[in-house]
Amino acid sequence: MIIPLFLSAIFLILALIHFNWIFGGTFGLNASLPTNLEGKRVLNPKPLDTIIVGLGLSFFSLFYILQSGLIPYTFPHWVMSVGAWLIPSIFLVRAIGEFKYVGFFKKIKQTPFGKLDTKLFSPLCLLIACLGYGIQFLN
């Protein structure tokens, strides 16, 4: 029960950060988007993109609250099973990255984003993946 609640809290915090950006907040915004060596953003999400990510993270938070058993639910077993494998898989792929700007195997590491990605973002994604898979293997 503790691990799903921990994952739920992580996702809730990440969702709130994304919703903060939607409403004009700037906390961590500049450091959270990859740039090239000249400092130009290589990813320029639109507000709708940020809303979708915030909603997705909120859904993941709810998913792990349900998986903790704290709230009874009546979803078909296959829905929870697919989600329980899909969510950590998404974050494992994110941790591995796309080999240029994002992930453990990125080539561009010297930018502010690259440094934070190496120290925080990719390890967090790997932690989420390991905990999510761990829940599945322990059940």
XYZ file of C-alpha atoms in Angstrom:
139
model
C 0.000 0.000 0.000
C 2.880 2.410 0.719
C 4.532 2.194 -2.696
C 1.330 2.928 -4.662
C 0.600 5.890 -2.379
C 4.168 7.162 -2.831
C 3.777 6.934 -6.624
C 0.405 8.638 -6.385
C 1.981 11.535 -4.467
C 4.780 11.873 -7.035
C 2.266 12.008 -9.881
C 0.066 14.476 -8.033
C 3.016 16.827 -7.457
C 4.036 16.576 -11.118
C 0.442 17.212 -12.220
C 0.200 20.287 -10.003
C 3.425 21.659 -11.492
C 1.971 21.246 -14.995
C -1.309 22.897 -13.991
C 0.684 25.733 -12.443
C 2.298 26.317 -15.850
C -1.110 26.332 -17.538
C -2.207 29.166 -15.254
C 0.906 31.236 -15.871
C 3.270 29.932 -13.229
C 6.929 29.665 -14.120
C 8.287 27.413 -11.347
C 10.852 25.157 -13.043
C 9.502 25.897 -16.502
C 12.725 27.006 -18.193
C 14.759 24.140 -16.763
C 12.161 21.529 -17.705
C 12.378 21.923 -21.472
C 15.331 20.641 -23.480
C 17.470 23.120 -25.401
C 20.205 22.799 -27.962
C 23.752 23.956 -27.240
C 22.833 27.498 -28.307
C 20.067 27.633 -25.673
C 17.173 27.402 -28.134
C 14.286 25.179 -27.006
C 13.904 22.009 -29.031
C 10.488 21.343 -27.505
C 7.837 24.056 -27.409
C 4.647 22.600 -25.933
C 1.395 24.427 -26.482
C -0.990 25.036 -23.566
C -3.149 22.118 -24.734
C -0.099 19.828 -24.594
C 0.543 20.903 -21.008
C -3.118 20.318 -20.085
C -2.974 16.820 -21.578
C 0.203 15.980 -19.646
C -1.269 17.411 -16.423
C -4.436 15.364 -16.863
C -2.418 12.253 -17.667
C -0.310 12.684 -14.545
C -3.516 13.233 -12.531
C -4.929 10.016 -13.959
C -1.721 8.164 -13.014
C -2.034 9.549 -9.474
C -5.622 8.316 -9.237
C -4.604 4.960 -10.716
C -2.083 4.351 -7.938
C -4.521 5.500 -5.245
C -6.937 2.869 -6.559
C -4.160 0.307 -6.750
C -3.276 0.970 -3.109
C -6.677 -0.403 -2.075
C -7.527 2.760 -0.152
C -10.547 3.378 -2.380
C -12.655 0.442 -3.582
C -13.212 0.299 -7.335
C -15.064 -1.870 -9.818
C -12.954 -1.592 -12.958
C -12.398 -4.795 -14.908
C -9.187 -6.545 -13.857
C -7.655 -6.168 -17.321
C -7.932 -2.342 -17.143
C -5.901 -2.226 -13.948
C -3.468 -4.825 -15.242
C -2.803 -2.960 -18.490
C -2.382 0.327 -16.626
C -0.077 -1.273 -14.080
C 2.318 -2.348 -16.860
C 1.802 0.609 -19.197
C 2.537 3.434 -16.735
C 5.962 2.164 -15.618
C 6.791 1.314 -19.241
C 6.148 4.920 -20.270
C 8.564 6.124 -17.609
C 11.194 3.504 -18.441
C 11.165 4.676 -22.060
C 11.418 8.290 -20.829
C 14.394 7.397 -18.625
C 16.169 5.724 -21.543
C 15.344 8.731 -23.721
C 15.575 9.593 -27.383
C 19.401 9.619 -27.411
C 19.944 13.280 -28.269
C 18.384 15.616 -25.672
C 16.485 13.433 -23.175
C 17.266 10.400 -21.016
C 20.295 8.627 -19.624
C 21.754 8.020 -23.084
C 21.450 11.596 -24.407
C 24.332 13.203 -26.271
C 23.605 16.841 -25.313
C 24.353 16.919 -21.565
C 25.878 20.375 -21.069
C 22.678 22.448 -21.151
C 20.769 23.411 -17.978
C 18.076 20.900 -18.931
C 20.665 18.233 -19.747
C 22.270 18.594 -16.334
C 18.929 18.465 -14.514
C 17.798 15.565 -16.657
C 20.885 13.598 -15.667
C 20.609 14.427 -11.964
C 16.828 14.521 -11.425
C 14.403 13.899 -14.302
C 15.755 10.616 -15.706
C 16.486 9.104 -12.266
C 12.958 10.023 -11.162
C 11.514 8.350 -14.252
C 13.626 5.247 -13.592
C 12.488 5.200 -9.952
C 8.843 5.445 -11.047
C 9.365 2.593 -13.512
C 11.123 0.375 -10.956
C 8.496 0.983 -8.277
C 5.652 0.416 -10.744
C 7.169 -2.838 -11.985
C 7.980 -3.806 -8.405
C 4.327 -3.519 -7.434
C 3.431 -5.869 -10.285
C 6.074 -8.433 -9.421
C 5.127 -8.394 -5.742
C 1.419 -8.968 -6.473
